[in-house]
Amino acid sequence: MKTTTRVVVIGGGVVGCSVLHHLTKLGWSDVMLLERSELTSGSTWHAAGGFHTLNGDTNMAALQGYTIRLYRELEELTGMSCGLHHVGGITLADNRDRFDMLLAERAKHRYMGLETEIVGPEEIAKMTDLINLDGIVGALYDPLDGHLDPSGTTHAYAKAARMGGAEIHLHTKVIATTQRPDGTWDVVTDKGTVHTEHVVNAGGLWAREVGAMAGVYLPLHPMEHQYLVTEETPEIYERAEEHPHVMDPAGESYLRQEGRGLCIGFYEQPCRPWAVDGTPWEFGHELLPDDFDKIEQSIEFAYRRFPVLERAGIKSVIHGPFTFAPDGNPLVGPIPGLRGYWSACGVMAGFSQGGGVGLMLAQWMIEGECERDTRALDVARFGDWISPGYTLPKVIENYQTRFSVSYPNEEKPAARPLATTPMYDIFDDMGAVWGAQYGLEVPNYFAAEGEPRYETPSFRRSNAFDATAREVRAVREAAGINEVQNFGKYRVTGENARAWLNRIMAGRIPKPGRIALNPMLSHAGRIIGDFTVACLSDTDFRLTASYGAQAYHMRWFLQNAEPGVTIENISDRSTGFQIAGPKAREILQSCTRSDISDMKFLDVRPLTVGMVDCLVQRVSYTGDLGFEIYCDPMQQRALWSVLWAAGEPHRMKPFGMRAMMSLRLDRFFGSWGREFSPDYTAAETGLDRFIQWDKDFIGKARAEAEHATPPDRTLVHFIVAVEDADVQAYEPVWIDGKVQGFCTSGGYSHHTGQSVAYALIPRACDAPDLSAEIEILGKRCPARKISTDLFDTDGSRMRG
């Protein structure tokens, strides 16, 4: 074993071998994999080996599609068999909500190039006669679904990596990872030490233990999972072709053919976490004891759905652990604040996602960024607020809801509340219906007396509709107040602060006392942030952005840090309120002795509000006259008291995130993670209007190229004729009878009583009088392009 290498991958499961292969595929051959036992030890060897493309996140679905298509390439490259069975898959729906979810997923697949289709009970019956179709509304059919040989596929990845120059060392246990002062790593094994630039934790069941060697906590947990293999059954071996996969969300089960019998697995409600206090190092090729008690109800349901199972004897039981992250997606990418340390773990669906995970990590490491938005799997989506005590109940919840309907407005209850502001009990007493963002409790809306304190999950308009309308009306007619805690907030100071910000941000860095809106671009010109930059002095700046992107943004800041600049995340050290609406100025003026009549739009200044020293910005995401008022969290309740007392005579009301996201539609304001994400560029989304072209900044080359030659697609806005369901995201846009674009977001403008959609379409299709159709839950709804803001069209209220 050599003592130096460029990359050490720890873990020889399917994910580790995929990472190794993709590193060599992208040109790095000086790479090494270390495995404590044999390849496939851990979860890989006992996996059911199924693969599918269905995933609520479009980028994850695309990566799953890439993974599945990769297997043929692997077989051709290595001459080894992955044991592929492309039999197609049927996902059943037994009620309207499940069917709505499948309709929404099918719509997304149209522009993703995934050839799925919605089928009814009669078509299902033609594919298989093993399903009791009583109560079945329909299904989604995916021809790519299937299964493979887990061991053969893992070894094919490994062979491909070796062919590319990689080394693999088995029976080599890593016992320590130590970072040197220069940021490189010593990986200490029981067979010697390897010095490397990069460490990849692909430890699978042992990822927690491997992470702990570097002082890293990875939020994942193993869960026991059980599936059964039946004896031979004539209903299977007498078929002319292999039986398709069947996903039955109502029964929380998946079923496929296994040889001349069947395999069925369950995500049962009485589930059990495994190895709560750590995975034993000696565990590897063992299985857990059979446990029929916990799947008893699941089996009973399966007998009703698949009557053949009651007649088929059980040949074997496979009961083993798999690791899950709190939201069920992988943990991939560079660990924030730890140079050269990478995560590639928590990949519970390794044979659906392993290829995509390997590709993304290799691109990230070698090219500096990925070809698509990786936020759904980025390890930075969890900050340092997360703990084992939070992870465990969220993982259990995720396991139990793995086959549940995934609603766009759902707020899952496990491990909540965790982080709350000093306003929590006050807002709770006022009827707050809570959501969670990055561990923080945030009011979604305020229920009136007698209204339920729970938002019904739905793909259609929920019971929050009337409350949201009340809050929007309060803002537009008088004033509304909400917290600014759920903004990411940063302080940038130092003699080189302005020069550093000029390089990091693509837009204008303001003069003292002013604010500027700024896109932040990657080296390839992709949008990685939309910021408000406030200048207090030439050496002191405040930045605000998305609260949920704190670790993501801090990682970028620190990766691009320079001498003479200090960057601090003050997101939880600065809080306060936003007041917005035509009465906002009167309310604030009555709370301070300072004259604010001369405070212009995009001004920032210190003010004493009541007893509290604050930093006040003249800006509002509502598109209305508004102020953001920041203070020390210890003084937030005092600030609330004076603002609330001043606002009550003006009929000021609290408002939540549902109202905020409706209000922004009136001015066509974009949103982080929707219009603004690494999938898009500034020129595509209109953020290029904020770019300062006469300076050097990260991503300038791509931005300039698109400024000179506009990109093929552009962001436009539509008014949509709908019934009871509005655009969420990724609905296809039909133009001239073809799918030519997709929605980035949308919703209902309560102020104007219209349904709004934001969409990316081909620039060649854009026209002032463009008519289109947007497919919402299987129905093509007429849509007309609109270019004039729905509210305050001349900006007189917001800027006046």
PDB file of N, CA, C and O in Angstrom, residues 308-367:
ATOM      1  N   VAL A 308     -51.730 -13.780  -3.841  1.00  0.00           N
ATOM      2  CA  VAL A 308     -50.822 -14.892  -4.117  1.00  0.00           C
ATOM      3  C   VAL A 308     -49.861 -15.127  -2.955  1.00  0.00           C
ATOM      4  O   VAL A 308     -49.408 -16.264  -2.729  1.00  0.00           O
ATOM      5  N   LEU A 309     -49.544 -14.077  -2.194  1.00  0.00           N
ATOM      6  CA  LEU A 309     -48.585 -14.226  -1.095  1.00  0.00           C
ATOM      7  C   LEU A 309     -49.087 -15.187  -0.021  1.00  0.00           C
ATOM      8  O   LEU A 309     -48.295 -15.863   0.645  1.00  0.00           O
ATOM      9  N   GLU A 310     -50.411 -15.225   0.156  1.00  0.00           N
ATOM     10  CA  GLU A 310     -50.962 -16.089   1.203  1.00  0.00           C
ATOM     11  C   GLU A 310     -50.780 -17.558   0.868  1.00  0.00           C
ATOM     12  O   GLU A 310     -50.742 -18.416   1.741  1.00  0.00           O
ATOM     13  N   ARG A 311     -50.615 -17.832  -0.422  1.00  0.00           N
ATOM     14  CA  ARG A 311     -50.437 -19.211  -0.868  1.00  0.00           C
ATOM     15  C   ARG A 311     -48.969 -19.581  -1.038  1.00  0.00           C
ATOM     16  O   ARG A 311     -48.635 -20.756  -1.194  1.00  0.00           O
ATOM     17  N   ALA A 312     -48.110 -18.592  -1.061  1.00  0.00           N
ATOM     18  CA  ALA A 312     -46.680 -18.850  -1.296  1.00  0.00           C
ATOM     19  C   ALA A 312     -45.952 -18.995   0.034  1.00  0.00           C
ATOM     20  O   ALA A 312     -46.106 -18.174   0.934  1.00  0.00           O
ATOM     21  N   GLY A 313     -45.171 -19.994   0.174  1.00  0.00           N
ATOM     22  CA  GLY A 313     -44.404 -20.171   1.397  1.00  0.00           C
ATOM     23  C   GLY A 313     -43.206 -19.245   1.448  1.00  0.00           C
ATOM     24  O   GLY A 313     -42.709 -18.783   0.407  1.00  0.00           O
ATOM     25  N   ILE A 314     -42.731 -18.975   2.645  1.00  0.00           N
ATOM     26  CA  ILE A 314     -41.569 -18.101   2.813  1.00  0.00           C
ATOM     27  C   ILE A 314     -40.301 -18.939   2.709  1.00  0.00           C
ATOM     28  O   ILE A 314     -40.096 -19.906   3.452  1.00  0.00           O
ATOM     29  N   LYS A 315     -39.445 -18.541   1.787  1.00  0.00           N
ATOM     30  CA  LYS A 315     -38.180 -19.234   1.566  1.00  0.00           C
ATOM     31  C   LYS A 315     -37.083 -18.690   2.466  1.00  0.00           C
ATOM     32  O   LYS A 315     -36.296 -19.437   3.048  1.00  0.00           O
ATOM     33  N   SER A 316     -37.022 -17.345   2.589  1.00  0.00           N
ATOM     34  CA  SER A 316     -35.978 -16.740   3.412  1.00  0.00           C
ATOM     35  C   SER A 316     -36.432 -15.368   3.887  1.00  0.00           C
ATOM     36  O   SER A 316     -37.301 -14.739   3.288  1.00  0.00           O
ATOM     37  N   VAL A 317     -35.798 -14.921   4.981  1.00  0.00           N
ATOM     38  CA  VAL A 317     -36.066 -13.609   5.549  1.00  0.00           C
ATOM     39  C   VAL A 317     -34.737 -12.855   5.599  1.00  0.00           C
ATOM     40  O   VAL A 317     -33.745 -13.380   6.119  1.00  0.00           O
ATOM     41  N   ILE A 318     -34.712 -11.661   5.042  1.00  0.00           N
ATOM     42  CA  ILE A 318     -33.517 -10.825   5.088  1.00  0.00           C
ATOM     43  C   ILE A 318     -33.846  -9.629   5.966  1.00  0.00           C
ATOM     44  O   ILE A 318     -34.725  -8.827   5.636  1.00  0.00           O
ATOM     45  N   HIS A 319     -33.138  -9.522   7.060  1.00  0.00           N
ATOM     46  CA  HIS A 319     -33.418  -8.483   8.054  1.00  0.00           C
ATOM     47  C   HIS A 319     -32.082  -7.833   8.410  1.00  0.00           C
ATOM     48  O   HIS A 319     -31.233  -8.448   9.067  1.00  0.00           O
ATOM     49  N   GLY A 320     -31.869  -6.600   7.930  1.00  0.00           N
ATOM     50  CA  GLY A 320     -30.588  -5.949   8.167  1.00  0.00           C
ATOM     51  C   GLY A 320     -30.749  -4.446   8.297  1.00  0.00           C
ATOM     52  O   GLY A 320     -31.809  -3.885   8.025  1.00  0.00           O
ATOM     53  N   PRO A 321     -29.688  -3.759   8.694  1.00  0.00           N
ATOM     54  CA  PRO A 321     -29.764  -2.312   8.893  1.00  0.00           C
ATOM     55  C   PRO A 321     -29.347  -1.513   7.656  1.00  0.00           C
ATOM     56  O   PRO A 321     -28.468  -1.925   6.896  1.00  0.00           O
ATOM     57  N   PHE A 322     -30.004  -0.353   7.487  1.00  0.00           N
ATOM     58  CA  PHE A 322     -29.648   0.646   6.479  1.00  0.00           C
ATOM     59  C   PHE A 322     -29.598   2.004   7.164  1.00  0.00           C
ATOM     60  O   PHE A 322     -30.337   2.250   8.115  1.00  0.00           O
ATOM     61  N   THR A 323     -28.759   2.907   6.665  1.00  0.00           N
ATOM     62  CA  THR A 323     -28.658   4.229   7.281  1.00  0.00           C
ATOM     63  C   THR A 323     -29.550   5.241   6.567  1.00  0.00           C
ATOM     64  O   THR A 323     -29.693   5.212   5.341  1.00  0.00           O
ATOM     65  N   PHE A 324     -30.115   6.142   7.352  1.00  0.00           N
ATOM     66  CA  PHE A 324     -30.989   7.187   6.856  1.00  0.00           C
ATOM     67  C   PHE A 324     -30.570   8.523   7.457  1.00  0.00           C
ATOM     68  O   PHE A 324     -30.178   8.592   8.626  1.00  0.00           O
ATOM     69  N   ALA A 325     -30.684   9.582   6.669  1.00  0.00           N
ATOM     70  CA  ALA A 325     -30.589  10.944   7.193  1.00  0.00           C
ATOM     71  C   ALA A 325     -31.979  11.387   7.648  1.00  0.00           C
ATOM     72  O   ALA A 325     -32.973  10.735   7.335  1.00  0.00           O
ATOM     73  N   PRO A 326     -32.086  12.498   8.390  1.00  0.00           N
ATOM     74  CA  PRO A 326     -33.394  12.917   8.896  1.00  0.00           C
ATOM     75  C   PRO A 326     -34.456  13.124   7.824  1.00  0.00           C
ATOM     76  O   PRO A 326     -35.641  12.936   8.091  1.00  0.00           O
ATOM     77  N   ASP A 327     -34.054  13.532   6.601  1.00  0.00           N
ATOM     78  CA  ASP A 327     -35.036  13.739   5.542  1.00  0.00           C
ATOM     79  C   ASP A 327     -34.999  12.647   4.481  1.00  0.00           C
ATOM     80  O   ASP A 327     -35.699  12.732   3.472  1.00  0.00           O
ATOM     81  N   GLY A 328     -34.185  11.615   4.696  1.00  0.00           N
ATOM     82  CA  GLY A 328     -34.141  10.483   3.782  1.00  0.00           C
ATOM     83  C   GLY A 328     -33.224  10.645   2.595  1.00  0.00           C
ATOM     84  O   GLY A 328     -32.991   9.683   1.859  1.00  0.00           O
ATOM     85  N   ASN A 329     -32.668  11.828   2.379  1.00  0.00           N
ATOM     86  CA  ASN A 329     -31.758  12.045   1.255  1.00  0.00           C
ATOM     87  C   ASN A 329     -30.307  11.839   1.696  1.00  0.00           C
ATOM     88  O   ASN A 329     -29.990  11.925   2.884  1.00  0.00           O
ATOM     89  N   PRO A 330     -29.403  11.588   0.752  1.00  0.00           N
ATOM     90  CA  PRO A 330     -27.992  11.371   1.105  1.00  0.00           C
ATOM     91  C   PRO A 330     -27.343  12.609   1.723  1.00  0.00           C
ATOM     92  O   PRO A 330     -27.858  13.732   1.624  1.00  0.00           O
ATOM     93  N   LEU A 331     -26.195  12.399   2.354  1.00  0.00           N
ATOM     94  CA  LEU A 331     -25.357  13.463   2.902  1.00  0.00           C
ATOM     95  C   LEU A 331     -24.074  13.492   2.073  1.00  0.00           C
ATOM     96  O   LEU A 331     -23.199  12.639   2.242  1.00  0.00           O
ATOM     97  N   VAL A 332     -23.968  14.450   1.183  1.00  0.00           N
ATOM     98  CA  VAL A 332     -22.890  14.459   0.192  1.00  0.00           C
ATOM     99  C   VAL A 332     -22.256  15.841   0.136  1.00  0.00           C
ATOM    100  O   VAL A 332     -22.939  16.864   0.271  1.00  0.00           O
ATOM    101  N   GLY A 333     -20.932  15.857  -0.067  1.00  0.00           N
ATOM    102  CA  GLY A 333     -20.246  17.115  -0.322  1.00  0.00           C
ATOM    103  C   GLY A 333     -19.200  17.456   0.715  1.00  0.00           C
ATOM    104  O   GLY A 333     -18.961  16.695   1.669  1.00  0.00           O
ATOM    105  N   PRO A 334     -18.564  18.613   0.559  1.00  0.00           N
ATOM    106  CA  PRO A 334     -17.516  19.035   1.488  1.00  0.00           C
ATOM    107  C   PRO A 334     -18.107  19.455   2.827  1.00  0.00           C
ATOM    108  O   PRO A 334     -19.081  20.208   2.871  1.00  0.00           O
ATOM    109  N   ILE A 335     -17.514  18.987   3.906  1.00  0.00           N
ATOM    110  CA  ILE A 335     -17.965  19.355   5.241  1.00  0.00           C
ATOM    111  C   ILE A 335     -17.628  20.827   5.484  1.00  0.00           C
ATOM    112  O   ILE A 335     -16.474  21.232   5.345  1.00  0.00           O
ATOM    113  N   PRO A 336     -18.619  21.659   5.823  1.00  0.00           N
ATOM    114  CA  PRO A 336     -18.328  23.077   6.060  1.00  0.00           C
ATOM    115  C   PRO A 336     -17.274  23.268   7.143  1.00  0.00           C
ATOM    116  O   PRO A 336     -17.327  22.642   8.208  1.00  0.00           O
ATOM    117  N   GLY A 337     -16.296  24.106   6.830  1.00  0.00           N
ATOM    118  CA  GLY A 337     -15.268  24.457   7.801  1.00  0.00           C
ATOM    119  C   GLY A 337     -14.159  23.448   7.962  1.00  0.00           C
ATOM    120  O   GLY A 337     -13.289  23.617   8.829  1.00  0.00           O
ATOM    121  N   LEU A 338     -14.137  22.394   7.151  1.00  0.00           N
ATOM    122  CA  LEU A 338     -13.114  21.347   7.299  1.00  0.00           C
ATOM    123  C   LEU A 338     -12.547  21.019   5.924  1.00  0.00           C
ATOM    124  O   LEU A 338     -13.095  20.207   5.187  1.00  0.00           O
ATOM    125  N   ARG A 339     -11.449  21.657   5.590  1.00  0.00           N
ATOM    126  CA  ARG A 339     -10.871  21.521   4.255  1.00  0.00           C
ATOM    127  C   ARG A 339     -10.509  20.065   3.950  1.00  0.00           C
ATOM    128  O   ARG A 339      -9.922  19.364   4.768  1.00  0.00           O
ATOM    129  N   GLY A 340     -10.889  19.635   2.749  1.00  0.00           N
ATOM    130  CA  GLY A 340     -10.474  18.327   2.258  1.00  0.00           C
ATOM    131  C   GLY A 340     -11.232  17.152   2.830  1.00  0.00           C
ATOM    132  O   GLY A 340     -10.857  16.008   2.571  1.00  0.00           O
ATOM    133  N   TYR A 341     -12.303  17.392   3.590  1.00  0.00           N
ATOM    134  CA  TYR A 341     -13.065  16.268   4.153  1.00  0.00           C
ATOM    135  C   TYR A 341     -14.443  16.252   3.501  1.00  0.00           C
ATOM    136  O   TYR A 341     -15.165  17.248   3.526  1.00  0.00           O
ATOM    137  N   TRP A 342     -14.810  15.094   2.936  1.00  0.00           N
ATOM    138  CA  TRP A 342     -16.017  14.962   2.130  1.00  0.00           C
ATOM    139  C   TRP A 342     -16.911  13.864   2.679  1.00  0.00           C
ATOM    140  O   TRP A 342     -16.426  12.851   3.188  1.00  0.00           O
ATOM    141  N   SER A 343     -18.201  14.068   2.531  1.00  0.00           N
ATOM    142  CA  SER A 343     -19.185  13.073   2.951  1.00  0.00           C
ATOM    143  C   SER A 343     -19.823  12.432   1.731  1.00  0.00           C
ATOM    144  O   SER A 343     -20.147  13.111   0.753  1.00  0.00           O
ATOM    145  N   ALA A 344     -20.015  11.124   1.799  1.00  0.00           N
ATOM    146  CA  ALA A 344     -20.764  10.376   0.780  1.00  0.00           C
ATOM    147  C   ALA A 344     -21.482   9.246   1.507  1.00  0.00           C
ATOM    148  O   ALA A 344     -21.177   8.069   1.325  1.00  0.00           O
ATOM    149  N   CYS A 345     -22.418   9.624   2.356  1.00  0.00           N
ATOM    150  CA  CYS A 345     -23.069   8.621   3.198  1.00  0.00           C
ATOM    151  C   CYS A 345     -24.549   8.940   3.346  1.00  0.00           C
ATOM    152  O   CYS A 345     -25.058   9.898   2.770  1.00  0.00           O
ATOM    153  N   GLY A 346     -25.236   8.102   4.102  1.00  0.00           N
ATOM    154  CA  GLY A 346     -26.674   8.268   4.251  1.00  0.00           C
ATOM    155  C   GLY A 346     -27.431   7.940   2.971  1.00  0.00           C
ATOM    156  O   GLY A 346     -28.566   8.368   2.788  1.00  0.00           O
ATOM    157  N   VAL A 347     -26.825   7.158   2.082  1.00  0.00           N
ATOM    158  CA  VAL A 347     -27.440   6.830   0.790  1.00  0.00           C
ATOM    159  C   VAL A 347     -28.212   5.534   0.954  1.00  0.00           C
ATOM    160  O   VAL A 347     -27.733   4.454   0.627  1.00  0.00           O
ATOM    161  N   MET A 348     -29.443   5.641   1.507  1.00  0.00           N
ATOM    162  CA  MET A 348     -30.177   4.420   1.809  1.00  0.00           C
ATOM    163  C   MET A 348     -30.646   3.695   0.540  1.00  0.00           C
ATOM    164  O   MET A 348     -30.842   2.496   0.558  1.00  0.00           O
ATOM    165  N   ALA A 349     -30.823   4.424  -0.561  1.00  0.00           N
ATOM    166  CA  ALA A 349     -31.227   3.813  -1.829  1.00  0.00           C
ATOM    167  C   ALA A 349     -30.010   3.741  -2.746  1.00  0.00           C
ATOM    168  O   ALA A 349     -29.957   4.384  -3.798  1.00  0.00           O
ATOM    169  N   GLY A 350     -29.013   2.983  -2.340  1.00  0.00           N
ATOM    170  CA  GLY A 350     -27.720   3.006  -3.013  1.00  0.00           C
ATOM    171  C   GLY A 350     -27.752   2.607  -4.472  1.00  0.00           C
ATOM    172  O   GLY A 350     -26.963   3.109  -5.278  1.00  0.00           O
ATOM    173  N   PHE A 351     -28.660   1.716  -4.845  1.00  0.00           N
ATOM    174  CA  PHE A 351     -28.676   1.263  -6.231  1.00  0.00           C
ATOM    175  C   PHE A 351     -29.585   2.122  -7.109  1.00  0.00           C
ATOM    176  O   PHE A 351     -29.596   1.972  -8.323  1.00  0.00           O
ATOM    177  N   SER A 352     -30.314   3.043  -6.500  1.00  0.00           N
ATOM    178  CA  SER A 352     -31.025   4.077  -7.255  1.00  0.00           C
ATOM    179  C   SER A 352     -30.201   5.351  -7.341  1.00  0.00           C
ATOM    180  O   SER A 352     -30.292   6.089  -8.323  1.00  0.00           O
ATOM    181  N   GLN A 353     -29.411   5.632  -6.304  1.00  0.00           N
ATOM    182  CA  GLN A 353     -28.759   6.936  -6.178  1.00  0.00           C
ATOM    183  C   GLN A 353     -27.234   6.891  -6.207  1.00  0.00           C
ATOM    184  O   GLN A 353     -26.600   7.931  -6.375  1.00  0.00           O
ATOM    185  N   GLY A 354     -26.645   5.707  -6.031  1.00  0.00           N
ATOM    186  CA  GLY A 354     -25.196   5.617  -5.859  1.00  0.00           C
ATOM    187  C   GLY A 354     -24.394   6.183  -7.015  1.00  0.00           C
ATOM    188  O   GLY A 354     -23.376   6.851  -6.819  1.00  0.00           O
ATOM    189  N   GLY A 355     -24.838   5.946  -8.240  1.00  0.00           N
ATOM    190  CA  GLY A 355     -24.117   6.485  -9.392  1.00  0.00           C
ATOM    191  C   GLY A 355     -24.167   8.000  -9.425  1.00  0.00           C
ATOM    192  O   GLY A 355     -23.162   8.660  -9.670  1.00  0.00           O
ATOM    193  N   GLY A 356     -25.341   8.559  -9.174  1.00  0.00           N
ATOM    194  CA  GLY A 356     -25.474  10.011  -9.149  1.00  0.00           C
ATOM    195  C   GLY A 356     -24.675  10.648  -8.040  1.00  0.00           C
ATOM    196  O   GLY A 356     -24.075  11.718  -8.219  1.00  0.00           O
ATOM    197  N   VAL A 357     -24.650  10.009  -6.868  1.00  0.00           N
ATOM    198  CA  VAL A 357     -23.853  10.517  -5.751  1.00  0.00           C
ATOM    199  C   VAL A 357     -22.371  10.526  -6.124  1.00  0.00           C
ATOM    200  O   VAL A 357     -21.655  11.506  -5.884  1.00  0.00           O
ATOM    201  N   GLY A 358     -21.898   9.443  -6.736  1.00  0.00           N
ATOM    202  CA  GLY A 358     -20.502   9.388  -7.147  1.00  0.00           C
ATOM    203  C   GLY A 358     -20.155  10.459  -8.159  1.00  0.00           C
ATOM    204  O   GLY A 358     -19.097  11.104  -8.079  1.00  0.00           O
ATOM    205  N   LEU A 359     -21.049  10.681  -9.121  1.00  0.00           N
ATOM    206  CA  LEU A 359     -20.810  11.705 -10.142  1.00  0.00           C
ATOM    207  C   LEU A 359     -20.754  13.088  -9.518  1.00  0.00           C
ATOM    208  O   LEU A 359     -19.849  13.884  -9.809  1.00  0.00           O
ATOM    209  N   MET A 360     -21.735  13.410  -8.658  1.00  0.00           N
ATOM    210  CA  MET A 360     -21.775  14.742  -8.062  1.00  0.00           C
ATOM    211  C   MET A 360     -20.538  14.999  -7.210  1.00  0.00           C
ATOM    212  O   MET A 360     -19.936  16.073  -7.274  1.00  0.00           O
ATOM    213  N   LEU A 361     -20.142  14.032  -6.383  1.00  0.00           N
ATOM    214  CA  LEU A 361     -18.990  14.257  -5.522  1.00  0.00           C
ATOM    215  C   LEU A 361     -17.717  14.421  -6.355  1.00  0.00           C
ATOM    216  O   LEU A 361     -16.874  15.280  -6.053  1.00  0.00           O
ATOM    217  N   ALA A 362     -17.568  13.607  -7.393  1.00  0.00           N
ATOM    218  CA  ALA A 362     -16.372  13.718  -8.235  1.00  0.00           C
ATOM    219  C   ALA A 362     -16.326  15.067  -8.951  1.00  0.00           C
ATOM    220  O   ALA A 362     -15.268  15.707  -9.027  1.00  0.00           O
ATOM    221  N   GLN A 363     -17.454  15.518  -9.485  1.00  0.00           N
ATOM    222  CA  GLN A 363     -17.481  16.837 -10.119  1.00  0.00           C
ATOM    223  C   GLN A 363     -17.150  17.934  -9.113  1.00  0.00           C
ATOM    224  O   GLN A 363     -16.376  18.853  -9.411  1.00  0.00           O
ATOM    225  N   TRP A 364     -17.734  17.842  -7.942  1.00  0.00           N
ATOM    226  CA  TRP A 364     -17.522  18.830  -6.890  1.00  0.00           C
ATOM    227  C   TRP A 364     -16.039  18.936  -6.540  1.00  0.00           C
ATOM    228  O   TRP A 364     -15.475  20.021  -6.431  1.00  0.00           O
ATOM    229  N   MET A 365     -15.406  17.783  -6.369  1.00  0.00           N
ATOM    230  CA  MET A 365     -14.007  17.751  -5.943  1.00  0.00           C
ATOM    231  C   MET A 365     -13.067  18.193  -7.063  1.00  0.00           C
ATOM    232  O   MET A 365     -12.133  18.983  -6.834  1.00  0.00           O
ATOM    233  N   ILE A 366     -13.304  17.722  -8.265  1.00  0.00           N
ATOM    234  CA  ILE A 366     -12.365  17.957  -9.361  1.00  0.00           C
ATOM    235  C   ILE A 366     -12.620  19.287 -10.066  1.00  0.00           C
ATOM    236  O   ILE A 366     -11.683  20.026 -10.386  1.00  0.00           O
ATOM    237  N   GLU A 367     -13.890  19.594 -10.300  1.00  0.00           N
ATOM    238  CA  GLU A 367     -14.238  20.783 -11.073  1.00  0.00           C
ATOM    239  C   GLU A 367     -14.648  21.966 -10.208  1.00  0.00           C
ATOM    240  O   GLU A 367     -14.832  23.075 -10.707  1.00  0.00           O
TER     241      GLU A 367
END
